[in-house]
Short mmCIF file of C-alpha atoms and ligand atoms in Angstrom, two decimals:
data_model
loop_
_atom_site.label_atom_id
_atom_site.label_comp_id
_atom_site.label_asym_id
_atom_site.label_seq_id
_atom_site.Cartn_x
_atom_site.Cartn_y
_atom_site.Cartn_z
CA UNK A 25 -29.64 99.06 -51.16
CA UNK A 26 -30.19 100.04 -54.87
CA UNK A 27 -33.91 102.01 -55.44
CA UNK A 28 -35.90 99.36 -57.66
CA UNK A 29 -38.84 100.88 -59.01
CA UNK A 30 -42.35 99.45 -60.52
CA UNK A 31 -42.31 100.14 -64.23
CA UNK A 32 -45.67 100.62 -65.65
CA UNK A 33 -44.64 99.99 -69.58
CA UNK A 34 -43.16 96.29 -68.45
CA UNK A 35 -45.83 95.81 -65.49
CA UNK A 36 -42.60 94.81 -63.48
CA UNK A 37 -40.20 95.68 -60.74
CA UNK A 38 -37.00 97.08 -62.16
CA UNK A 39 -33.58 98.32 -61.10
CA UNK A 40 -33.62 101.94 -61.32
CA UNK A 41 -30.48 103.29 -63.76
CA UNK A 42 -31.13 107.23 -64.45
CA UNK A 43 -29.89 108.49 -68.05
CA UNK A 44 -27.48 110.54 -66.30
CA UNK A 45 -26.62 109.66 -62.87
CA UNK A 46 -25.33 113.63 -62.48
CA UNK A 47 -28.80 114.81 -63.14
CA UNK A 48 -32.22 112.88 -62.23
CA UNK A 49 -35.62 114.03 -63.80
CA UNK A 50 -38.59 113.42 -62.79
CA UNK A 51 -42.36 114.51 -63.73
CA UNK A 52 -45.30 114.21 -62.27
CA UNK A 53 -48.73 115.39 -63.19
CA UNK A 54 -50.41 117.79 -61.02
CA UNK A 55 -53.77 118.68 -60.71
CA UNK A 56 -56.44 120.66 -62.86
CA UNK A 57 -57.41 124.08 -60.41
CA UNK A 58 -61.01 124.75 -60.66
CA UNK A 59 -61.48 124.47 -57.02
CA UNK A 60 -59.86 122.85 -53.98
CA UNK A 61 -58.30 119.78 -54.64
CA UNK A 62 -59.62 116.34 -52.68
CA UNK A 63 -57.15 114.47 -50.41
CA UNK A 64 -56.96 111.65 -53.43
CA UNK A 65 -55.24 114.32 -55.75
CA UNK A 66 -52.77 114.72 -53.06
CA UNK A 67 -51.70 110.91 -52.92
CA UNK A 68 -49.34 111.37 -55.63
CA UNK A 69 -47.77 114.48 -54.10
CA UNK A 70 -47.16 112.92 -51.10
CA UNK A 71 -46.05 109.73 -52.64
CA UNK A 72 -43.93 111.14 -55.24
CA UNK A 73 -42.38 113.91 -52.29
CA UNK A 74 -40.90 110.63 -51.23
CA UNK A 75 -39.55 109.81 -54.15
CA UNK A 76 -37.93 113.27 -54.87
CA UNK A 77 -36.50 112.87 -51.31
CA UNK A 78 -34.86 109.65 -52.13
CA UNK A 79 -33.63 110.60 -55.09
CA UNK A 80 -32.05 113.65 -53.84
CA UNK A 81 -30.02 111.76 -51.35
CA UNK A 82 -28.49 109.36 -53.90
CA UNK A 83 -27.78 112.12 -56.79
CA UNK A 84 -25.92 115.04 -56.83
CA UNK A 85 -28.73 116.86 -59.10
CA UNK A 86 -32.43 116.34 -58.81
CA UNK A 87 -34.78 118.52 -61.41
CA UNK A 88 -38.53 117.66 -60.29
CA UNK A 89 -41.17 119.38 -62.02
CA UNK A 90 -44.80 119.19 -60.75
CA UNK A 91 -46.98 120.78 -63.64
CA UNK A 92 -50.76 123.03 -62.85
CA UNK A 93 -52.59 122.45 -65.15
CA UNK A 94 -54.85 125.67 -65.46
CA UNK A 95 -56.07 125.75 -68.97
CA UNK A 96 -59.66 123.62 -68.98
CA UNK A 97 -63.06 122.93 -69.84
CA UNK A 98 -63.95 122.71 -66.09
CA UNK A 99 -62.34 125.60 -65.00
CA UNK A 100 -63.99 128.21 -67.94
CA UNK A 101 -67.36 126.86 -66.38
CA UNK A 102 -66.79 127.41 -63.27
CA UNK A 103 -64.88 130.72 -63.53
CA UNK A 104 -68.48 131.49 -65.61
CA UNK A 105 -70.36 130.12 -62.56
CA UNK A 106 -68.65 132.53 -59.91
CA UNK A 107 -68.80 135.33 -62.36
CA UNK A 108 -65.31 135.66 -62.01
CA UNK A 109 -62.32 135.80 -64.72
CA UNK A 110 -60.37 132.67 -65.62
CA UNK A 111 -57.11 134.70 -64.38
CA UNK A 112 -58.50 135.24 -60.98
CA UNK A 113 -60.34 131.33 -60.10
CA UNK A 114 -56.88 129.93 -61.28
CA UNK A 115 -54.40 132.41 -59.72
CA UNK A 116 -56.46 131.70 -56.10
CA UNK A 117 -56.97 127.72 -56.78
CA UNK A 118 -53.27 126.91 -58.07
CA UNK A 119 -52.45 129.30 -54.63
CA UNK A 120 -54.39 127.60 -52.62
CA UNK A 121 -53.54 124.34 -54.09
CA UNK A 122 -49.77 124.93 -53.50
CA UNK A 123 -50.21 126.19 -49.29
CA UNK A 124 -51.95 123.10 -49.08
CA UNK A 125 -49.06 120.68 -50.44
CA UNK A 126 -46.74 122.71 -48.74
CA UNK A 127 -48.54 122.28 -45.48
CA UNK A 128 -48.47 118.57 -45.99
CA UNK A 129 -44.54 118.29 -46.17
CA UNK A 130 -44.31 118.18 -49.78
CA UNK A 131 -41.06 119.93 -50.73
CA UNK A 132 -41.68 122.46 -53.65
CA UNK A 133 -40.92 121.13 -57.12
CA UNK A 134 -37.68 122.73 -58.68
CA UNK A 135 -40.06 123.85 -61.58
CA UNK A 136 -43.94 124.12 -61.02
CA UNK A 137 -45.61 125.05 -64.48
CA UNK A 138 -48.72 126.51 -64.87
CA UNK A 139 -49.80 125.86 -68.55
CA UNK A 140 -50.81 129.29 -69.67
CA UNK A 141 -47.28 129.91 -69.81
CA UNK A 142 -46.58 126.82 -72.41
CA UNK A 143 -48.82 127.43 -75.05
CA UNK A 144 -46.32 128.94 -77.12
CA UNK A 145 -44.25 125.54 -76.83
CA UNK A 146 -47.21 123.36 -77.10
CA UNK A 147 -47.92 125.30 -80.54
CA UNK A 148 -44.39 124.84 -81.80
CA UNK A 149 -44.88 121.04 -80.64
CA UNK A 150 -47.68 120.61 -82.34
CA UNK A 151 -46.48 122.64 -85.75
CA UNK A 152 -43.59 119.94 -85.54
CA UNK A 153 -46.19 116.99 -85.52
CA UNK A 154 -48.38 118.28 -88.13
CA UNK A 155 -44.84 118.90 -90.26
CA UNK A 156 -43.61 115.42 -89.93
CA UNK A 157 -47.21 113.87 -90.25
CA UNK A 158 -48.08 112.92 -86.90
CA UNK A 159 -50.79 115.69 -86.99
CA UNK A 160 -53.39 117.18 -88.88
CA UNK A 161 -55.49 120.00 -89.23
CA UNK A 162 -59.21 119.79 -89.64
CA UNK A 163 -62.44 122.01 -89.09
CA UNK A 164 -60.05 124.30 -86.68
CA UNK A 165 -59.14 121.51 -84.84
CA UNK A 166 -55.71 119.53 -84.72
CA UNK A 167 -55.75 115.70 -84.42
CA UNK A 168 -53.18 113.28 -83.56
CA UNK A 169 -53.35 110.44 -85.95
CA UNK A 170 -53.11 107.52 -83.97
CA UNK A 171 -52.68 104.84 -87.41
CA UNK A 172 -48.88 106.90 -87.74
CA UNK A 173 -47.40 105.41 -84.72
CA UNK A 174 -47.30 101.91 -85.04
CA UNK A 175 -46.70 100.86 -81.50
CA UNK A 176 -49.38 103.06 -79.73
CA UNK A 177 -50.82 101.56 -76.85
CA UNK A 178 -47.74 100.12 -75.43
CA UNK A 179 -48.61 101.70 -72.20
CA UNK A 180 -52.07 100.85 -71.51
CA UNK A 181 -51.85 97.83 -73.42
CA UNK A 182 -55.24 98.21 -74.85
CA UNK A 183 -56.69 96.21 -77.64
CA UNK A 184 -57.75 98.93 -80.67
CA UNK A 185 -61.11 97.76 -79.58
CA UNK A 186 -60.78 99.20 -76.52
CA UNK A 187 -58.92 102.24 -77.72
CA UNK A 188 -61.72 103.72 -79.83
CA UNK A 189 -64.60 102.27 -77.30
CA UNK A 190 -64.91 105.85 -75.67
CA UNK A 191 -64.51 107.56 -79.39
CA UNK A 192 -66.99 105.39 -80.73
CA UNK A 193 -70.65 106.12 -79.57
CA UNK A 194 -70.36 109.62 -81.47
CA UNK A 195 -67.38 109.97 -83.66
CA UNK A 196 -66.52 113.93 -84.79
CA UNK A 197 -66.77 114.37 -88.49
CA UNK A 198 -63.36 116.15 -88.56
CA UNK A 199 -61.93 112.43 -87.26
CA UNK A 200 -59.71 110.73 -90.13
CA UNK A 201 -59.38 107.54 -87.17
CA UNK A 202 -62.08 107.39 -84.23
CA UNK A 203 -58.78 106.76 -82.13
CA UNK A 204 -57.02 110.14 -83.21
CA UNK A 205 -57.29 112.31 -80.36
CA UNK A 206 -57.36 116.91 -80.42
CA UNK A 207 -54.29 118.48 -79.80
CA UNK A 208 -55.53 121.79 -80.73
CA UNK A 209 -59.29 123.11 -80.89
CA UNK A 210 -61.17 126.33 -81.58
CA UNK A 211 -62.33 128.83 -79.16
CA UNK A 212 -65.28 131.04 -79.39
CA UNK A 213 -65.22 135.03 -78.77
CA UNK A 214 -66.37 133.91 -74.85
CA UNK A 215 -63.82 130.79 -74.64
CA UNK A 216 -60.18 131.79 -73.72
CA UNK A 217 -57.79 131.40 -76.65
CA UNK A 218 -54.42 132.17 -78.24
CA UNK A 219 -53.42 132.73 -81.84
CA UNK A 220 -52.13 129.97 -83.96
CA UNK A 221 -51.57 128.83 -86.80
CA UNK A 222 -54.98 127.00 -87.12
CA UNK A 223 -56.63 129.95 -86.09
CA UNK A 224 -57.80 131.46 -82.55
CA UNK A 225 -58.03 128.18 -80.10
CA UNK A 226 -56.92 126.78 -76.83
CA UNK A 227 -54.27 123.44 -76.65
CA UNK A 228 -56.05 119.79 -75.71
CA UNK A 229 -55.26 118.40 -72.27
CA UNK A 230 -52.42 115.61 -73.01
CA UNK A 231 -50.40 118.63 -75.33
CA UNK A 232 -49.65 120.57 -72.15
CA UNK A 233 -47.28 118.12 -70.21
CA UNK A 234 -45.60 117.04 -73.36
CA UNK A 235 -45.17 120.78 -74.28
CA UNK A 236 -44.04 121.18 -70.28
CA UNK A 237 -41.74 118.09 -69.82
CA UNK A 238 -39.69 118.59 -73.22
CA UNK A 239 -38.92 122.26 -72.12
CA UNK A 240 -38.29 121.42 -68.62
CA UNK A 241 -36.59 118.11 -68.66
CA UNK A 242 -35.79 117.55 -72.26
CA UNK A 243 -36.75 114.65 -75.21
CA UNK A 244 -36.40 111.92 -72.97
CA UNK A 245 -36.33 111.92 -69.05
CA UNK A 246 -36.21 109.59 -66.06
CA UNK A 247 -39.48 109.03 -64.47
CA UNK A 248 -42.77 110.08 -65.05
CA UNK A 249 -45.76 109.44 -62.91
CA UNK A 250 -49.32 110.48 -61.85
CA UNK A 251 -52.61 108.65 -60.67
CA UNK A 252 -53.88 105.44 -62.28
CA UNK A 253 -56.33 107.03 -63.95
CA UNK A 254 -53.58 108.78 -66.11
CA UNK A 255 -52.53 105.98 -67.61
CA UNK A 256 -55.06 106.05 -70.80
CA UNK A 257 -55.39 108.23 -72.09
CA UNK A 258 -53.65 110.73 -71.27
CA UNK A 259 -49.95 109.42 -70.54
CA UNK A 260 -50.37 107.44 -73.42
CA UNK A 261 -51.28 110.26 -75.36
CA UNK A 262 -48.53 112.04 -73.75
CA UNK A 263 -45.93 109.42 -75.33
CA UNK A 264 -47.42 109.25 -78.86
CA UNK A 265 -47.09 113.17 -79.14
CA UNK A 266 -43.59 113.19 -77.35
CA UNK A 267 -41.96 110.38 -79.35
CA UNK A 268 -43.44 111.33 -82.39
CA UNK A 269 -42.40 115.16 -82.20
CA UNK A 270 -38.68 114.38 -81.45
CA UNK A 271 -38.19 110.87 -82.70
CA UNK A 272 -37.17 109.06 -79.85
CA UNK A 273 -38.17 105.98 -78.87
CA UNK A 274 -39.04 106.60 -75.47
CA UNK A 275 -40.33 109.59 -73.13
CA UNK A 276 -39.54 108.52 -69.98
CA UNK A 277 -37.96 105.65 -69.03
CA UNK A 278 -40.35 104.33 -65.78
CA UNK A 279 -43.81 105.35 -65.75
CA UNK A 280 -45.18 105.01 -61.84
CA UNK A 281 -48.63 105.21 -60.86
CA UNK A 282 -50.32 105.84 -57.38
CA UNK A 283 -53.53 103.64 -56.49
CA UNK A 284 -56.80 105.57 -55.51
CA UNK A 285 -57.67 107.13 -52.28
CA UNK A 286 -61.16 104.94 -51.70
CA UNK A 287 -63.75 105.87 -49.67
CA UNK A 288 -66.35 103.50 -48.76
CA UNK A 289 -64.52 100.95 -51.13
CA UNK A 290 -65.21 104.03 -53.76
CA UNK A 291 -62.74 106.10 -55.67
CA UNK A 292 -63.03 109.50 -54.01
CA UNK A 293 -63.43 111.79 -57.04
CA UNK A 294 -65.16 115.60 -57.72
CA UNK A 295 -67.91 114.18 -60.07
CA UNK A 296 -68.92 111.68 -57.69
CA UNK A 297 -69.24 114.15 -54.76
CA UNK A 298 -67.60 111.82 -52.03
CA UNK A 299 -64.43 113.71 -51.21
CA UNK A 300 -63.16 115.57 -48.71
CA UNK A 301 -60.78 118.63 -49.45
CA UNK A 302 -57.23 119.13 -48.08
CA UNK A 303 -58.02 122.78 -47.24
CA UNK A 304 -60.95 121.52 -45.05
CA UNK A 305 -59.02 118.66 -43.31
CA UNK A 306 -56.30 120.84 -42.48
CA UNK A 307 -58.53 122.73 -40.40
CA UNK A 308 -59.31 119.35 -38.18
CA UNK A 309 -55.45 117.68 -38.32
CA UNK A 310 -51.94 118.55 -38.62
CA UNK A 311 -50.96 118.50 -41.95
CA UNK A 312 -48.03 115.90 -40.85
CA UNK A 313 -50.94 113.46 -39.58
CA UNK A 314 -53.02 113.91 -43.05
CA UNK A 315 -49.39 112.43 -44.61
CA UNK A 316 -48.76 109.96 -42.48
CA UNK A 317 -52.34 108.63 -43.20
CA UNK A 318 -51.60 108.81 -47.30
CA UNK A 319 -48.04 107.15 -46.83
CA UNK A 320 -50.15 104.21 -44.18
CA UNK A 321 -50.20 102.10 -47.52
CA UNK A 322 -47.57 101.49 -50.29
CA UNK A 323 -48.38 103.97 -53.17
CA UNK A 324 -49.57 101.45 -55.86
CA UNK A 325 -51.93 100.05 -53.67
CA UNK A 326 -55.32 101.07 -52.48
CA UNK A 327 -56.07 103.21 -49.54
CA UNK A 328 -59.16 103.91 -47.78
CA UNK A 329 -59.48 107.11 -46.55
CA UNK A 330 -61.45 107.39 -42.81
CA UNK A 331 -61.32 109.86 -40.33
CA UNK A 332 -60.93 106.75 -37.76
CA UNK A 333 -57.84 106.54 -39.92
CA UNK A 334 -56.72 110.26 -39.41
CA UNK A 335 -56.92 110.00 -35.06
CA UNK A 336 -54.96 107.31 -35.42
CA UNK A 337 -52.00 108.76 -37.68
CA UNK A 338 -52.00 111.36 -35.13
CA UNK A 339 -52.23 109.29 -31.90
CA UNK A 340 -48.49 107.82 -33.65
CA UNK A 341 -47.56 110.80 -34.16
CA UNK A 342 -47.97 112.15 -30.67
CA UNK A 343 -45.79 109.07 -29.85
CA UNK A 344 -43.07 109.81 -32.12
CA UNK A 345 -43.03 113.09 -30.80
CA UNK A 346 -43.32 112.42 -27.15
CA UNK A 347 -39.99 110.58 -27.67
CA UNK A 348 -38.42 113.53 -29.01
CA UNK A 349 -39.97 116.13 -26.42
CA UNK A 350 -37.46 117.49 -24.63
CA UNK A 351 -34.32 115.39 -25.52
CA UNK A 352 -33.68 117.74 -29.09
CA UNK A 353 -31.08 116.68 -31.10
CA UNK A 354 -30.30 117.29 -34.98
CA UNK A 355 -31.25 113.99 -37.50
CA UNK A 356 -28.44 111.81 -37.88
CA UNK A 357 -26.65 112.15 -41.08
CA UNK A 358 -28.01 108.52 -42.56
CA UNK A 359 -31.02 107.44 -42.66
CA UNK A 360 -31.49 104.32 -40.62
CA UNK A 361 -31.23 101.21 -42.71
CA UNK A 362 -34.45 99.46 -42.14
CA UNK A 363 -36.17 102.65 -42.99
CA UNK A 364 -34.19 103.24 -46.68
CA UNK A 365 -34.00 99.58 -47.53
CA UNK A 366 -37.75 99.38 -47.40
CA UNK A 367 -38.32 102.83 -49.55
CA UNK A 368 -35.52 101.24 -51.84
CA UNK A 369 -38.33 98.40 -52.27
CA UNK A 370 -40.55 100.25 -54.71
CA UNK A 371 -40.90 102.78 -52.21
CA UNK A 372 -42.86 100.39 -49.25
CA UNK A 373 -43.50 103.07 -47.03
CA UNK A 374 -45.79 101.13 -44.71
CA UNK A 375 -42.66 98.69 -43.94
CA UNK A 376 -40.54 101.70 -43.18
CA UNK A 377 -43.24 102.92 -41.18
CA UNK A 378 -42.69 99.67 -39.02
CA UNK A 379 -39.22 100.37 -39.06
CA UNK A 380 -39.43 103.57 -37.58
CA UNK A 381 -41.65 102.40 -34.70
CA UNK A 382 -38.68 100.22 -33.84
CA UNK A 383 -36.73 103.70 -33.26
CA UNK A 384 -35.73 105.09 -29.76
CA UNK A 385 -33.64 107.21 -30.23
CA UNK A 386 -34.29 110.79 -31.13
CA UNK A 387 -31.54 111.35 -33.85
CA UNK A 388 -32.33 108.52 -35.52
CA UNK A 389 -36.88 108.88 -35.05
CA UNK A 390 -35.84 112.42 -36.85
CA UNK A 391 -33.71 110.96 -39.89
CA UNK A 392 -36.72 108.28 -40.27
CA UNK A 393 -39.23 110.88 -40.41
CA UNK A 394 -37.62 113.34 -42.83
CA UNK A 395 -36.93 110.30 -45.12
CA UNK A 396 -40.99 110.29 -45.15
CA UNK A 397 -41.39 114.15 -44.70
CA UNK A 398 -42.55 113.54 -41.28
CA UNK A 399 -41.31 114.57 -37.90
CA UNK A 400 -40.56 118.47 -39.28
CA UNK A 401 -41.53 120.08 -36.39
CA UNK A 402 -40.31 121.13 -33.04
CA UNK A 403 -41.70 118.79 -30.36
CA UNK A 404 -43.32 121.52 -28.20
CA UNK A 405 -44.56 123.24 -31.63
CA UNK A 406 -46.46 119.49 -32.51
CA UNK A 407 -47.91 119.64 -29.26
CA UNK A 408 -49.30 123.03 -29.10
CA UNK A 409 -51.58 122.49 -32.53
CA UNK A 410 -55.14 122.84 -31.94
CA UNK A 411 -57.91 122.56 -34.61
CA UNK A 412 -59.93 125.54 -36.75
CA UNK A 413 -62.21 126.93 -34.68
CA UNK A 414 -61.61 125.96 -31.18
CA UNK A 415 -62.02 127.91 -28.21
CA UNK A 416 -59.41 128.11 -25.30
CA UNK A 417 -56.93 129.69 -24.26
CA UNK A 418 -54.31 131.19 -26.55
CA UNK A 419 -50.78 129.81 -26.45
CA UNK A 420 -49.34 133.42 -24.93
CA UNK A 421 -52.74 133.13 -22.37
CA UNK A 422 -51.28 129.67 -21.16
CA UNK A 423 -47.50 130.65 -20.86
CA UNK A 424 -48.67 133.59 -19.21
CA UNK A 425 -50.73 131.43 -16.73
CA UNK A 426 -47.60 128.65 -16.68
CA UNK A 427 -45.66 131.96 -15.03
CA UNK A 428 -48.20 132.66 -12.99
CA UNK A 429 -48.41 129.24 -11.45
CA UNK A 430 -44.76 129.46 -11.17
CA UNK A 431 -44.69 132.46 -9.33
CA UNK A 432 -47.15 130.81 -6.69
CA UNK A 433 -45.23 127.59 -6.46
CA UNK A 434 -42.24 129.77 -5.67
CA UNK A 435 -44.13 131.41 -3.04
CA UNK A 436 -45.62 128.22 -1.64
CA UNK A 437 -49.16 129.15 -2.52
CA UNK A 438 -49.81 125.41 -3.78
CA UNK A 439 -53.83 125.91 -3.35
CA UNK A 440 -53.28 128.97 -6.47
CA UNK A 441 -50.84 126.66 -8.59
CA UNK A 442 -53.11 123.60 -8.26
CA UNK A 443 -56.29 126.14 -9.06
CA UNK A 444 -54.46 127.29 -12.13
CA UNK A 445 -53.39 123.67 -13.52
CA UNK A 446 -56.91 122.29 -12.82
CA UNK A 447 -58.28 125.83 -14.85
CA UNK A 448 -56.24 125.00 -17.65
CA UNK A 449 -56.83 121.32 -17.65
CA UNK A 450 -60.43 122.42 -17.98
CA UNK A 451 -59.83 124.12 -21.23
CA UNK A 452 -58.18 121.39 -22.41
CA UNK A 453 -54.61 122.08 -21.63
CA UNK A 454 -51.96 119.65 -19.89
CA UNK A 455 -48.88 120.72 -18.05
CA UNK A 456 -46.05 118.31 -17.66
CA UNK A 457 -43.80 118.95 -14.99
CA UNK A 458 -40.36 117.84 -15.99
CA UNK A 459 -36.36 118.02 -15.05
CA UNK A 460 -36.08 121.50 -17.27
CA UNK A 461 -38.89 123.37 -16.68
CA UNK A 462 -43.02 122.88 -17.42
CA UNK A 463 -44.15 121.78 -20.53
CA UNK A 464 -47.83 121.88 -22.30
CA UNK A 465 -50.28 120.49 -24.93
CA UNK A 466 -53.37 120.29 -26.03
CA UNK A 467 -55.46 117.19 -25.26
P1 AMP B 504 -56.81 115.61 -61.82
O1 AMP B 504 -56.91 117.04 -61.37
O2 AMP B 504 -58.14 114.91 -61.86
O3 AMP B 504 -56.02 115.46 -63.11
O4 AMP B 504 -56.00 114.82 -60.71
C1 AMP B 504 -54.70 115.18 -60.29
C2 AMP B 504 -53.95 113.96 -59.83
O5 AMP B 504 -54.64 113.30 -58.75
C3 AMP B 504 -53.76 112.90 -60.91
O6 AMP B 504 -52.45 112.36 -60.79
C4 AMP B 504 -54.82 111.86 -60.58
O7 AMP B 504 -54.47 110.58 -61.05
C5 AMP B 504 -54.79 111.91 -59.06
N1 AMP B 504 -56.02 111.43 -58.43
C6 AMP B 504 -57.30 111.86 -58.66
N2 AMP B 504 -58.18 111.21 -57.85
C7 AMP B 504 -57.46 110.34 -57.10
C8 AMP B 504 -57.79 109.41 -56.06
N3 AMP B 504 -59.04 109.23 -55.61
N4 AMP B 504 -56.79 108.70 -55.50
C9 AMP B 504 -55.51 108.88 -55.90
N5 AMP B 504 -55.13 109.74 -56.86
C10 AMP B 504 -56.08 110.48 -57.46
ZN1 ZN B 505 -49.83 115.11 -67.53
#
């Protein structure tokens, strides 16, 4: 079935036709690292992983970049806050940031840009726009004009009402239009900065992926996606500095955008102080059950995040992998139909959720999963995860006492082999007695 994608910029469902069907590009906006980063800002990893996934299996050449964005107001205050230097909160944040993605299945983007090492481009970007009058420079500051792009907005379909409402309440003097938005702005002797030609400064936020995606991907790409909330202003912003720097009249051809991760019927979010972490909920689930949960509903669609939610992702899981326990075999080479139709479909991975639970056999559960990023592990590995903190016995303290009952079941002594089962069951560990041997998990 051919992929049909939601398109943002025509609010509809389209065929999706890449530029070049030899090479696919795709961006997607990653997060700002000031700290760790809440299970919402991993929604459009996860969803977009899928994406990438798909894509790879239907083109010969995939280039996915996933930008860090590590240049921000947020992140000098906090860096002030832990009386630590910018260099060292971001270095250990975008680390961090990246072991947790990668410990939810998300394959690692082909390019993964931190900012700091753009600004050079987003300064020749920017000389380009202030050259062919998109841009000028005021008070140290560089502005977009909005008034020389007469179709901004095309995105976000705002009303100019609407565009300036957020501009309005206090306009800057150095503002020709309350709508034109900084590109560039001065830093003090305490703020992190680079030389340009407006003087010492540091590049606005919406510079950085245009700066990122033209060196990366080129003028004009495939896709291009992020949260709802990116939508205005900052992919629209990311459009009017793109197009207008290289003349084009488009950036990317489909814009996509994830729903929020709700919880209590709220959008979980830093500033509102109702989120939980990744790095934290790692330490209670498998990473694999933490995906499953974010992939539960289709990407454009709201999700509510519970931990009700979580034990159940991993009570299917622990099905999926009790079918594969013990009968191994490698993924088939296709991935069954009723799974890729319904990721075809705009990417509806609760429908090829459903499809999978229709699965019995084992080559065909593990080309399901991987088509979702799930079902990575070895059976007996998936079994054997316990959470943070727990006490019990270590997984070399139960095989040893697995040999040990063994040895007493060989030598008849049922009364020690029973003793040691019924120990282990105690700390929470289950042996399985099966055709090739005795197999464990934790409970
Ligand atoms: P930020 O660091 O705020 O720019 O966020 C990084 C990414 O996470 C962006 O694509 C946001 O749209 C996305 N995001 C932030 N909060 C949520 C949420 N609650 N649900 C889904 N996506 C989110
Ligand atoms: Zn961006």
């Amino acid at each position: 079935m051919s992929l049909v994608i939601y398109n943002t910029l025509s609010r509809e469902k389209e065929p999706f036709l890449p530029l070049d069907p030899a090479h696919v590009r795709l961006y997607v906006c990653g997060p700002t690292v000031y700290d760790y980063v809440h299970i919402g800002n991993a929604r459009p990893v996860v969803a977009f992983d899928v994406l990438y996934r798909l894509l790879k299996r239907r083109y010969g050449r995939v280039t996915y970049v996933r930008n860090i964005t590590d240049i921000d107001d947020r992140i000098i205050v906090r860096a002030a806050d832990n009386k630590e230097t910018i260099e060292a909160l971001t270095t250990r944040t975008g680390d961090a940031y990246q072991s947790d993605m990668r410990r939810l299945g998300a394959l690692p983007p082909d390019h993964e840009p931190r900012a700091t090492g753009f600004v050079g481009q987003m300064i020749a970007l920017i000389e380009r726009l202030v050259g062919n009058g998109h841009a000028y420079a005021a008070d140290g500051h560089v502005l977009f004009s909005v008034p020389s792009m007469p179709d901004y907005g095309r995105l976000s379909r705002k009303p100019r009402d609407e565009l300036i409402a957020g501009a309005r309440v206090e306009v800057a003097p150095y503002k020709k239009d309350p709508a034109d938005f900084v590109l560039w702005k001065p830093s003090t002797e305490a703020q992190p900065g680079w030389e340009s030609p407006w003087g010492r400064g540091r590049p606005g936020w919406h510079i950085e992926c245009s700066a990122m995606s033209g060196s990366l991907l080129g003028e004009t790409f495939d896709i291009h996606a992020g949260g709802l909330d990116l939508i205005f202003p900052h992919h629209e912003n990311e459009i009017a500095q793109s197009r207008s720097a290289f003349g084009t009249a488009t950036m990317a051809t489909y814009w996509m955008h994830n729903g929020f991760l709700n919880i209590s019927g709220e959008k979980m979010s830093k500033s509102l102080g109702n989120f939980f972490t990744v790095h934290e909920l790692l330490d209670q689930y498998p990473g694999e059950a933490i995906r499953l949960l974010l992939l539960s509903a289709q990407y454009r669609q709201p999700l509510d995040f519970t931990h009700e939610g979580l034990t159940q992702a991993k009570a299917t899981l622990d099905r999926w992998y009790g079918v594969l326990r013990g009968k191994e075999s490698s993924p088939s080479a296709d991935v069954p139909s009723g799974v890729e139709d319904a990721l075809s479909d705009d990417l509806n991975t609760p429908l090829a959720i459903a499809a999978i639970h229709q699965l019995g056999e084992p080559a065909a559960l593990r080309a399901g999963g991987n088509a979702l990023g799930l079902l990575q592990q070895d059976a007996e590995a998936w079994f054997r995860w316990s959470p943070a903190g727990t006490s019990g016995p270590t997984d070399t303290e139960i095989e040893a006492a697995i040999a040990a009952r063994q040895a007493a079941r060989k030598a008849k002594d049922f009364k020690e082999s029973d003793r040691i089962r019924d120990d282990l069951k105690a700390k929470g560990v289950i042996l399985e007695d099966g055709s090739k041997g005795t197999t464990w998990k934790r409970g």
